[in-house]
């Protein structure tokens, strides 16, 4: 949610682990989202990444010691603690975790942390045996009990050659967890069903009918709903996108598979958001073997797929039903017709064909059409932000 980060003062604490380089990318992501980021590094962190990198990206001096030269440095850590809206420690080593759990203040970062009163998120990263060490686990439990948000490291092959938990998640995931932590849980206990991506209708074993939908809009909606406390099921056609955190993901191929998955999972949903670009037609026959190019022309017979959203509209009881309409012309007319024909509460319409928004892009420019006949044109923005505004409006539906 843009307003959780935009113009906010965030302190990024970097301690000395091999994954310290990932905090550089996290800094970039936070800056891109409008945050004012200050960086505090431990002595050991500087062995992995130089403060100049953080200084250049954040546009601010980096705090590396309690005793730096200059006017106000002796109280800088107190001032930064007072001004911070959130603190993220990436990576959090066993050493800083131990110090924070026990109130030790012997360097700039640990001393600063004792003065912090805002939300704190820690991202542990270390060798698997170190992570599983009883003292480290005990310290992490204590930090959680103290009210800090600790994210689990990922499992996998680590830089030290071991395999197991300890790897720092990717910066995008860390940002996603920060947004989860800071988001008001206004979708708590709500069941949200989201569809995303294209469908693929096979013609023969190596060919299919599809469309350029990337799934980014639907995945953004699923992520946003989860960040706000919703229980989210995401049914998606083929995409290259990773599963969002804490979301039940069902991957399907054809429109018929999508319909089946939707109707199997729709029971109990409070909110249904259908952003999938479902193929309207499928090939009537599917060749068992690859079709050979023998003739100069060939005819492909297509038959209509079920309109999943229309059927959901027919069955609708007290759910909120939201559709998407990607159009190449007459957006208002087509979107309003679909809104009423499919018995929707909201339809998000956009004109496709613009390179900076729509299919495949990170941004979208949508107009929301409401069932009371009103509409709202949103400026072009990131799909993540469109998703949150859509959820705000869904919460306003009576
Ligand atoms: N939709 C669906 N099942 C289909 C086709 C569309 O559930 N077989 C849903 C989409 O997920 C979207 C909405 O209906 O939320 C509008 O989809 P769109 O492709 O824009 O419109 P269509 O109704 O298919 O109409 P047309 O292709 O004629 O524009």
CSV table of C-alpha atoms and ligand atoms in Angstrom, one decimal:
chain,number,residue,atom,x,y,z
A,1,UNK,CA,0.0,0.0,0.0
A,2,UNK,CA,1.7,3.2,-1.2
A,3,UNK,CA,0.7,5.3,1.8
A,4,UNK,CA,2.4,2.9,4.2
A,5,UNK,CA,5.8,3.6,2.7
A,6,UNK,CA,5.5,6.8,0.7
A,7,UNK,CA,7.1,9.7,2.6
A,8,UNK,CA,7.7,7.5,5.7
A,9,UNK,CA,10.9,7.4,7.5
A,10,UNK,CA,12.3,3.9,7.5
A,11,UNK,CA,15.6,2.9,9.1
A,12,UNK,CA,17.4,0.0,7.4
A,13,UNK,CA,19.7,-1.8,9.8
A,14,UNK,CA,22.4,-3.9,8.1
A,15,UNK,CA,24.4,-6.5,10.0
A,16,UNK,CA,27.3,-8.5,8.8
A,17,UNK,CA,26.1,-11.5,6.8
A,18,UNK,CA,26.8,-12.7,3.3
A,19,UNK,CA,23.3,-11.7,2.3
A,20,UNK,CA,24.0,-8.0,3.1
A,21,UNK,CA,24.1,-7.3,-0.6
A,22,UNK,CA,20.4,-8.0,-0.8
A,23,UNK,CA,19.7,-5.1,1.5
A,24,UNK,CA,21.0,-2.8,-1.2
A,25,UNK,CA,18.2,-3.9,-3.5
A,26,UNK,CA,15.7,-3.6,-0.7
A,27,UNK,CA,16.9,0.0,-0.2
A,28,UNK,CA,16.3,0.7,-3.8
A,29,UNK,CA,12.8,-0.7,-3.7
A,30,UNK,CA,11.9,1.3,-0.6
A,31,UNK,CA,13.3,4.5,-2.2
A,32,UNK,CA,11.3,3.7,-5.4
A,33,UNK,CA,8.1,3.6,-3.3
A,34,UNK,CA,8.8,7.0,-1.9
A,35,UNK,CA,10.4,6.2,1.5
A,36,UNK,CA,12.9,8.3,3.3
A,37,UNK,CA,15.5,5.6,4.2
A,38,UNK,CA,18.3,6.0,6.7
A,39,UNK,CA,20.9,3.2,6.9
A,40,UNK,CA,22.8,2.0,10.0
A,41,UNK,CA,25.5,-0.6,9.5
A,42,UNK,CA,27.4,-2.7,11.9
A,43,UNK,CA,31.2,-2.9,11.7
A,44,UNK,CA,31.0,-6.4,10.2
A,45,UNK,CA,28.4,-5.4,7.6
A,46,UNK,CA,31.0,-3.0,6.2
A,47,UNK,CA,33.2,-6.0,5.4
A,48,UNK,CA,30.5,-7.2,2.9
A,49,UNK,CA,29.1,-3.9,1.4
A,50,UNK,CA,30.6,-0.4,1.6
A,51,UNK,CA,28.6,2.4,3.2
A,52,UNK,CA,29.1,4.5,0.0
A,53,UNK,CA,26.7,2.2,-1.9
A,54,UNK,CA,23.9,2.8,0.7
A,55,UNK,CA,24.8,6.5,0.9
A,56,UNK,CA,24.5,7.0,-2.9
A,57,UNK,CA,21.2,5.1,-3.1
A,58,UNK,CA,19.6,6.7,0.0
A,59,UNK,CA,21.0,10.2,-0.6
A,60,UNK,CA,21.7,10.3,3.2
A,61,UNK,CA,24.7,9.8,5.4
A,62,UNK,CA,25.1,6.3,6.6
A,63,UNK,CA,25.6,5.7,10.3
A,64,UNK,CA,28.4,3.3,11.0
A,65,UNK,CA,29.6,4.2,14.5
A,66,UNK,CA,28.5,6.0,17.6
A,67,UNK,CA,31.6,8.1,17.5
A,68,UNK,CA,31.6,9.6,14.0
A,69,UNK,CA,33.2,13.0,13.4
A,70,UNK,CA,30.8,15.9,12.9
A,71,UNK,CA,28.4,18.1,14.9
A,72,UNK,CA,25.4,16.2,16.1
A,73,UNK,CA,26.5,12.6,15.6
A,74,UNK,CA,26.5,11.6,19.3
A,75,UNK,CA,22.7,11.9,19.4
A,76,UNK,CA,22.0,10.8,15.8
A,77,UNK,CA,20.9,7.4,16.8
A,78,UNK,CA,18.3,8.9,19.3
A,79,UNK,CA,17.1,11.3,16.7
A,80,UNK,CA,16.7,8.6,14.0
A,81,UNK,CA,14.9,6.4,16.5
A,82,UNK,CA,12.4,9.2,17.3
A,83,UNK,CA,11.7,9.9,13.7
A,84,UNK,CA,11.4,6.3,12.4
A,85,UNK,CA,8.1,5.0,11.3
A,86,UNK,CA,9.5,1.5,10.9
A,87,UNK,CA,12.8,-0.3,11.2
A,88,UNK,CA,13.9,-3.3,9.1
A,89,UNK,CA,17.0,-5.3,9.9
A,90,UNK,CA,18.3,-7.0,6.8
A,91,UNK,CA,20.1,-9.4,7.3
A,92,UNK,CA,19.8,-10.0,11.0
A,93,UNK,CA,22.8,-12.1,12.1
A,94,UNK,CA,22.9,-14.3,15.2
A,95,UNK,CA,25.0,-11.7,16.8
A,96,UNK,CA,22.6,-8.8,16.4
A,97,UNK,CA,19.6,-11.1,17.3
A,98,UNK,CA,21.4,-12.0,20.5
A,99,UNK,CA,22.2,-8.4,21.4
A,100,UNK,CA,18.6,-7.2,20.7
A,101,UNK,CA,17.1,-10.0,22.7
A,102,UNK,CA,19.2,-9.1,25.7
A,103,UNK,CA,19.2,-5.4,25.5
A,104,UNK,CA,22.9,-5.1,24.8
A,105,UNK,CA,24.0,-1.8,23.3
A,106,UNK,CA,27.6,-1.8,22.2
A,107,UNK,CA,27.6,-0.3,18.7
A,108,UNK,CA,25.5,2.1,16.6
A,109,UNK,CA,22.8,-0.3,15.5
A,110,UNK,CA,22.2,-2.0,18.9
A,111,UNK,CA,22.3,1.3,20.7
A,112,UNK,CA,19.8,2.8,18.2
A,113,UNK,CA,17.5,-0.2,18.6
A,114,UNK,CA,17.1,0.4,22.4
A,115,UNK,CA,15.7,3.8,21.6
A,116,UNK,CA,13.3,2.6,18.9
A,117,UNK,CA,9.5,2.7,19.7
A,118,UNK,CA,8.1,2.1,16.1
A,119,UNK,CA,7.4,-1.3,14.5
A,120,UNK,CA,10.5,-3.5,14.0
A,121,UNK,CA,10.9,-6.3,11.4
A,122,UNK,CA,13.9,-8.7,11.5
A,123,UNK,CA,15.0,-10.8,8.7
A,124,UNK,CA,17.4,-13.5,10.0
A,125,UNK,CA,19.9,-15.0,7.7
A,126,UNK,CA,22.7,-17.4,8.6
A,127,UNK,CA,24.1,-20.9,8.4
A,128,UNK,CA,21.4,-23.6,9.1
A,129,UNK,CA,23.1,-25.0,12.2
A,130,UNK,CA,23.5,-21.5,13.6
A,131,UNK,CA,19.8,-20.7,12.8
A,132,UNK,CA,18.7,-23.9,14.5
A,133,UNK,CA,21.0,-23.3,17.5
A,134,UNK,CA,19.0,-23.3,20.7
A,135,UNK,CA,20.3,-19.9,21.8
A,136,UNK,CA,19.4,-18.3,18.5
A,137,UNK,CA,15.9,-19.8,18.5
A,138,UNK,CA,15.5,-18.7,22.2
A,139,UNK,CA,16.6,-15.2,21.3
A,140,UNK,CA,14.2,-15.1,18.3
A,141,UNK,CA,11.3,-16.2,20.5
A,142,UNK,CA,12.1,-13.5,23.0
A,143,UNK,CA,12.2,-10.9,20.2
A,144,UNK,CA,8.8,-12.1,19.0
A,145,UNK,CA,7.4,-12.0,22.5
A,146,UNK,CA,8.8,-8.4,22.8
A,147,UNK,CA,6.5,-7.5,19.9
A,148,UNK,CA,9.0,-7.6,17.0
A,149,UNK,CA,8.0,-9.1,13.6
A,150,UNK,CA,10.5,-11.9,12.6
A,151,UNK,CA,10.3,-13.3,9.1
A,152,UNK,CA,11.3,-16.9,8.5
A,153,UNK,CA,14.4,-17.4,6.4
A,154,UNK,CA,14.0,-19.5,3.3
A,155,UNK,CA,15.3,-23.1,3.0
A,156,UNK,CA,17.7,-24.0,0.2
A,157,UNK,CA,21.4,-24.1,-0.6
A,158,UNK,CA,23.3,-21.5,1.4
A,159,UNK,CA,26.5,-19.6,0.6
A,160,UNK,CA,28.4,-21.7,3.1
A,161,UNK,CA,27.4,-24.9,1.1
A,162,UNK,CA,24.9,-26.2,3.7
A,163,UNK,CA,21.3,-26.9,2.8
A,164,UNK,CA,18.5,-25.9,5.0
A,165,UNK,CA,16.8,-22.9,6.5
A,166,UNK,CA,18.9,-19.7,6.7
A,167,UNK,CA,18.7,-18.0,3.3
A,168,UNK,CA,17.5,-14.4,3.2
A,169,UNK,CA,14.3,-14.1,1.1
A,170,UNK,CA,14.5,-11.9,-2.0
A,171,UNK,CA,14.1,-8.2,-1.5
A,172,UNK,CA,10.7,-8.2,-3.2
A,173,UNK,CA,9.5,-10.7,-0.6
A,174,UNK,CA,11.0,-8.7,2.3
A,175,UNK,CA,9.1,-5.6,1.0
A,176,UNK,CA,6.0,-7.7,0.7
A,177,UNK,CA,6.3,-8.9,4.4
A,178,UNK,CA,7.0,-5.3,5.5
A,179,UNK,CA,3.8,-4.2,3.8
A,180,UNK,CA,2.0,-7.1,5.5
A,181,UNK,CA,3.4,-6.1,8.9
A,182,UNK,CA,2.4,-2.4,8.4
A,183,UNK,CA,-1.0,-2.9,6.7
A,184,UNK,CA,-4.2,-2.5,8.7
A,185,UNK,CA,-5.9,-5.9,8.7
A,186,UNK,CA,-9.2,-4.6,7.3
A,187,UNK,CA,-9.8,-7.9,5.4
A,188,UNK,CA,-9.3,-10.0,8.5
A,189,UNK,CA,-11.5,-13.2,8.4
A,190,UNK,CA,-12.6,-12.4,4.8
A,191,UNK,CA,-12.3,-15.1,2.2
A,192,UNK,CA,-11.1,-13.7,-1.1
A,193,UNK,CA,-11.0,-15.7,-4.3
A,194,UNK,CA,-8.9,-14.2,-7.1
A,195,UNK,CA,-8.3,-15.4,-10.6
A,196,UNK,CA,-5.3,-14.3,-12.7
A,197,UNK,CA,-3.4,-14.9,-15.9
A,198,UNK,CA,-4.4,-16.2,-19.3
A,199,UNK,CA,-5.8,-19.6,-20.1
A,200,UNK,CA,-4.4,-21.9,-22.8
A,201,UNK,CA,-6.6,-23.9,-25.1
A,202,UNK,CA,-4.7,-26.7,-26.8
A,203,UNK,CA,-5.0,-27.2,-30.6
A,204,UNK,CA,-2.4,-30.1,-30.7
A,205,UNK,CA,0.3,-31.2,-28.3
A,206,UNK,CA,2.6,-28.2,-29.2
A,207,UNK,CA,0.1,-25.4,-30.0
A,208,UNK,CA,-2.5,-23.5,-28.1
A,209,UNK,CA,-4.8,-20.4,-28.2
A,210,UNK,CA,-4.0,-17.9,-25.6
A,211,UNK,CA,-3.5,-14.2,-24.9
A,212,UNK,CA,-0.7,-12.0,-23.6
A,213,UNK,CA,-2.0,-11.7,-20.0
A,214,UNK,CA,1.0,-11.9,-17.6
A,215,UNK,CA,-1.1,-12.4,-14.5
A,216,UNK,CA,0.5,-9.4,-12.7
A,217,UNK,CA,-2.7,-7.6,-11.9
A,218,UNK,CA,-4.4,-10.7,-10.3
A,219,UNK,CA,-1.2,-11.6,-8.4
A,220,UNK,CA,-1.0,-8.0,-7.1
A,221,UNK,CA,-4.7,-8.3,-5.9
A,222,UNK,CA,-3.9,-11.6,-4.2
A,223,UNK,CA,-0.8,-10.1,-2.5
A,224,UNK,CA,-2.6,-7.0,-1.4
A,225,UNK,CA,-5.6,-8.9,0.0
A,226,UNK,CA,-3.2,-11.2,2.0
A,227,UNK,CA,-1.3,-8.2,3.3
A,228,UNK,CA,-4.6,-6.9,4.7
A,229,UNK,CA,-5.4,-10.1,6.5
A,230,UNK,CA,-7.6,-11.9,4.0
A,231,UNK,CA,-7.6,-15.6,3.5
A,232,UNK,CA,-6.8,-15.7,-0.2
A,233,UNK,CA,-7.2,-18.4,-2.9
A,234,UNK,CA,-5.5,-17.5,-6.2
A,235,UNK,CA,-6.5,-19.5,-9.3
A,236,UNK,CA,-4.2,-18.7,-12.1
A,237,UNK,CA,-3.5,-19.7,-15.7
A,238,UNK,CA,0.1,-20.2,-16.8
A,239,UNK,CA,2.4,-17.3,-15.7
A,240,UNK,CA,6.0,-16.9,-14.7
A,241,UNK,CA,5.1,-15.4,-11.4
A,242,UNK,CA,6.1,-16.9,-8.0
A,243,UNK,CA,3.4,-17.9,-5.5
A,244,UNK,CA,2.5,-14.9,-3.3
A,245,UNK,CA,3.3,-15.4,0.5
A,246,UNK,CA,0.5,-17.1,2.5
A,247,UNK,CA,-1.8,-17.5,-0.4
A,248,UNK,CA,-3.3,-20.8,-1.6
A,249,UNK,CA,-2.4,-21.0,-5.2
A,250,UNK,CA,-4.1,-23.3,-7.7
A,251,UNK,CA,-2.4,-23.4,-11.2
A,252,UNK,CA,-4.6,-24.4,-14.1
A,253,UNK,CA,-4.2,-24.5,-17.9
A,254,UNK,CA,-7.5,-24.3,-19.8
A,255,UNK,CA,-10.7,-22.2,-19.2
A,256,UNK,CA,-12.5,-25.4,-18.3
A,257,UNK,CA,-9.9,-26.2,-15.6
A,258,UNK,CA,-10.2,-22.7,-14.4
A,259,UNK,CA,-14.0,-23.0,-14.2
A,260,UNK,CA,-13.7,-26.3,-12.4
A,261,UNK,CA,-11.3,-24.8,-9.8
A,262,UNK,CA,-13.4,-21.7,-9.3
A,263,UNK,CA,-16.6,-23.6,-8.7
A,264,UNK,CA,-14.8,-26.0,-6.4
A,265,UNK,CA,-13.5,-23.2,-4.2
A,266,UNK,CA,-16.1,-20.5,-4.4
A,267,UNK,CA,-18.1,-21.8,-1.4
A,268,UNK,CA,-17.7,-19.5,1.5
A,269,UNK,CA,-16.0,-16.7,-0.5
A,270,UNK,CA,-16.9,-13.1,0.7
A,271,UNK,CA,-15.1,-11.4,-2.2
A,272,UNK,CA,-14.4,-12.7,-5.7
A,273,UNK,CA,-12.1,-10.8,-8.0
A,274,UNK,CA,-11.9,-12.2,-11.6
A,275,UNK,CA,-8.9,-10.6,-13.3
A,276,UNK,CA,-8.1,-13.6,-15.4
A,277,UNK,CA,-8.2,-13.2,-19.2
A,278,UNK,CA,-10.2,-16.3,-19.9
A,279,UNK,CA,-10.1,-17.5,-23.5
A,280,UNK,CA,-13.6,-17.2,-24.8
A,281,UNK,CA,-13.2,-20.1,-27.3
A,282,UNK,CA,-11.4,-23.5,-27.4
A,283,UNK,CA,-10.6,-25.7,-30.3
A,284,UNK,CA,-13.4,-28.1,-31.0
A,285,UNK,CA,-11.0,-30.9,-31.7
A,286,UNK,CA,-7.6,-31.5,-30.2
A,287,UNK,CA,-5.2,-33.3,-32.5
A,288,UNK,CA,-3.4,-36.1,-30.7
A,289,UNK,CA,-0.3,-35.6,-32.8
A,290,UNK,CA,1.4,-32.4,-34.0
A,291,UNK,CA,-0.6,-31.0,-37.0
A,292,UNK,CA,1.6,-31.0,-40.1
A,293,UNK,CA,1.6,-28.1,-42.6
A,294,UNK,CA,0.2,-30.0,-45.5
A,295,UNK,CA,-2.4,-27.6,-46.9
A,296,UNK,CA,-2.1,-23.9,-47.8
A,297,UNK,CA,-5.1,-23.1,-45.7
A,298,UNK,CA,-6.6,-24.8,-42.7
A,299,UNK,CA,-9.8,-24.3,-40.7
A,300,UNK,CA,-9.9,-24.5,-37.0
A,301,UNK,CA,-13.4,-25.0,-35.4
A,302,UNK,CA,-13.8,-23.2,-32.1
A,303,UNK,CA,-16.4,-23.7,-29.5
A,304,UNK,CA,-17.4,-21.3,-26.7
A,305,UNK,CA,-16.1,-21.6,-23.2
A,306,UNK,CA,-18.4,-21.1,-20.3
A,307,UNK,CA,-18.4,-17.5,-19.0
A,308,UNK,CA,-17.3,-18.2,-15.4
A,309,UNK,CA,-18.0,-14.7,-14.2
A,310,UNK,CA,-21.5,-14.7,-15.7
A,311,UNK,CA,-22.3,-18.0,-13.9
A,312,UNK,CA,-20.9,-16.6,-10.6
A,313,UNK,CA,-23.2,-13.5,-11.1
A,314,UNK,CA,-26.2,-15.8,-11.6
A,315,UNK,CA,-25.3,-17.8,-8.4
A,316,UNK,CA,-24.4,-14.7,-6.4
A,317,UNK,CA,-25.9,-14.4,-2.9
A,318,UNK,CA,-24.2,-11.9,-0.6
A,319,UNK,CA,-20.7,-12.0,-2.1
A,320,UNK,CA,-19.0,-9.0,-3.7
A,321,UNK,CA,-18.2,-9.8,-7.3
A,322,UNK,CA,-15.6,-7.8,-9.2
A,323,UNK,CA,-14.7,-8.3,-12.9
A,324,UNK,CA,-12.1,-6.8,-15.2
A,325,UNK,CA,-12.7,-5.6,-18.8
A,326,UNK,CA,-9.8,-5.2,-21.1
A,327,UNK,CA,-11.0,-3.3,-24.2
A,328,UNK,CA,-9.6,-1.9,-27.3
A,329,UNK,CA,-12.4,0.7,-27.9
A,330,UNK,CA,-15.6,2.0,-26.3
A,331,UNK,CA,-14.4,1.2,-22.8
A,332,UNK,CA,-17.3,2.8,-20.9
A,333,UNK,CA,-20.0,1.2,-23.0
A,334,UNK,CA,-18.5,-2.3,-22.9
A,335,UNK,CA,-17.6,-2.2,-19.2
A,336,UNK,CA,-21.0,-1.0,-18.2
A,337,UNK,CA,-22.7,-3.7,-20.2
A,338,UNK,CA,-20.5,-6.4,-18.6
A,339,UNK,CA,-21.1,-4.9,-15.1
A,340,UNK,CA,-24.9,-5.3,-15.5
A,341,UNK,CA,-25.0,-8.5,-17.6
A,342,UNK,CA,-22.7,-10.4,-15.2
A,343,UNK,CA,-24.4,-8.9,-12.0
A,344,UNK,CA,-21.2,-7.4,-10.7
A,345,UNK,CA,-20.6,-4.9,-7.9
A,346,UNK,CA,-17.5,-3.3,-9.6
A,347,UNK,CA,-15.8,-3.7,-12.9
A,348,UNK,CA,-12.3,-2.4,-13.5
A,349,UNK,CA,-11.9,-1.4,-17.2
A,350,UNK,CA,-8.8,-0.6,-19.0
A,351,UNK,CA,-7.8,0.1,-22.6
A,352,UNK,CA,-5.2,-2.4,-23.8
A,353,UNK,CA,-2.6,-1.5,-26.4
A,354,UNK,CA,-0.8,1.2,-24.4
A,355,UNK,CA,2.8,0.0,-23.8
A,356,UNK,CA,3.1,1.5,-20.3
A,357,UNK,CA,-0.1,-0.1,-18.9
A,358,UNK,CA,-2.2,-3.1,-19.4
A,359,UNK,CA,-1.0,-6.6,-20.5
A,360,UNK,CA,2.4,-7.5,-19.2
A,361,UNK,CA,3.2,-4.0,-17.8
A,362,UNK,CA,3.9,-3.2,-14.1
A,363,UNK,CA,1.5,-0.3,-14.3
A,364,UNK,CA,-2.1,-0.1,-15.2
A,365,UNK,CA,-4.6,2.8,-15.8
A,366,UNK,CA,-8.1,1.7,-14.9
A,367,UNK,CA,-11.5,3.1,-14.6
A,368,UNK,CA,-13.7,1.6,-11.9
A,369,UNK,CA,-17.4,1.3,-12.8
A,370,UNK,CA,-19.8,0.8,-9.9
A,371,UNK,CA,-23.2,-0.9,-9.9
A,372,UNK,CA,-24.9,2.4,-8.8
A,373,UNK,CA,-23.9,3.8,-12.2
A,374,UNK,CA,-21.0,6.0,-11.0
A,375,UNK,CA,-17.4,5.6,-12.2
A,376,UNK,CA,-14.0,6.6,-11.1
A,377,UNK,CA,-11.0,7.1,-13.4
A,378,UNK,CA,-7.7,6.3,-11.6
A,379,UNK,CA,-4.4,7.7,-12.9
A,380,UNK,CA,-1.7,5.3,-14.3
A,381,UNK,CA,-0.1,3.6,-11.3
A,382,UNK,CA,1.6,0.4,-10.3
A,383,UNK,CA,-0.6,-2.6,-10.3
A,384,UNK,CA,0.1,-3.1,-6.6
A,385,UNK,CA,-1.4,0.3,-5.9
A,386,UNK,CA,-4.4,-0.4,-8.2
A,387,UNK,CA,-5.0,-3.6,-6.2
A,388,UNK,CA,-5.1,-1.7,-2.9
A,389,UNK,CA,-7.4,1.0,-4.2
A,390,UNK,CA,-9.7,-1.7,-5.6
A,391,UNK,CA,-9.8,-3.4,-2.2
A,392,UNK,CA,-10.5,0.0,-0.5
A,393,UNK,CA,-13.5,0.4,-2.8
A,394,UNK,CA,-14.7,-3.2,-2.3
A,395,UNK,CA,-14.7,-2.6,1.4
A,396,UNK,CA,-16.9,0.4,0.7
A,397,UNK,CA,-19.5,-1.6,-1.2
A,398,UNK,CA,-22.8,-1.9,0.6
B,1,LIG,N1,-14.6,-14.0,-17.9
B,1,LIG,C1,-14.9,-15.2,-17.4
B,1,LIG,N2,-15.1,-16.3,-18.2
B,1,LIG,C2,-15.0,-16.2,-19.6
B,1,LIG,C3,-14.7,-14.9,-20.1
B,1,LIG,C4,-14.5,-13.8,-19.3
B,1,LIG,O1,-15.0,-15.3,-16.2
B,1,LIG,N3,-15.2,-17.2,-20.3
B,1,LIG,C5,-14.5,-12.8,-17.0
B,1,LIG,C6,-13.1,-12.2,-17.0
B,1,LIG,O2,-12.3,-12.9,-16.0
B,1,LIG,C7,-13.3,-10.8,-16.7
B,1,LIG,C8,-14.7,-10.5,-17.3
B,1,LIG,O3,-15.3,-11.8,-17.5
B,1,LIG,O4,-13.4,-10.5,-15.3
B,1,LIG,C9,-14.7,-9.8,-18.6
B,1,LIG,O5,-13.8,-10.5,-19.5
B,1,LIG,P1,-13.6,-10.0,-21.0
B,1,LIG,O6,-12.7,-10.9,-21.7
B,1,LIG,O7,-13.2,-8.5,-21.0
B,1,LIG,O8,-15.1,-9.9,-21.6
B,1,LIG,P2,-16.0,-11.0,-22.2
B,1,LIG,O9,-17.2,-11.1,-21.3
B,1,LIG,O10,-15.3,-12.3,-22.6
B,1,LIG,O11,-16.5,-10.3,-23.5
B,1,LIG,P3,-15.7,-9.9,-24.9
B,1,LIG,O12,-14.6,-10.9,-25.0
B,1,LIG,O13,-16.8,-10.0,-25.9
B,1,LIG,O14,-15.2,-8.5,-24.7
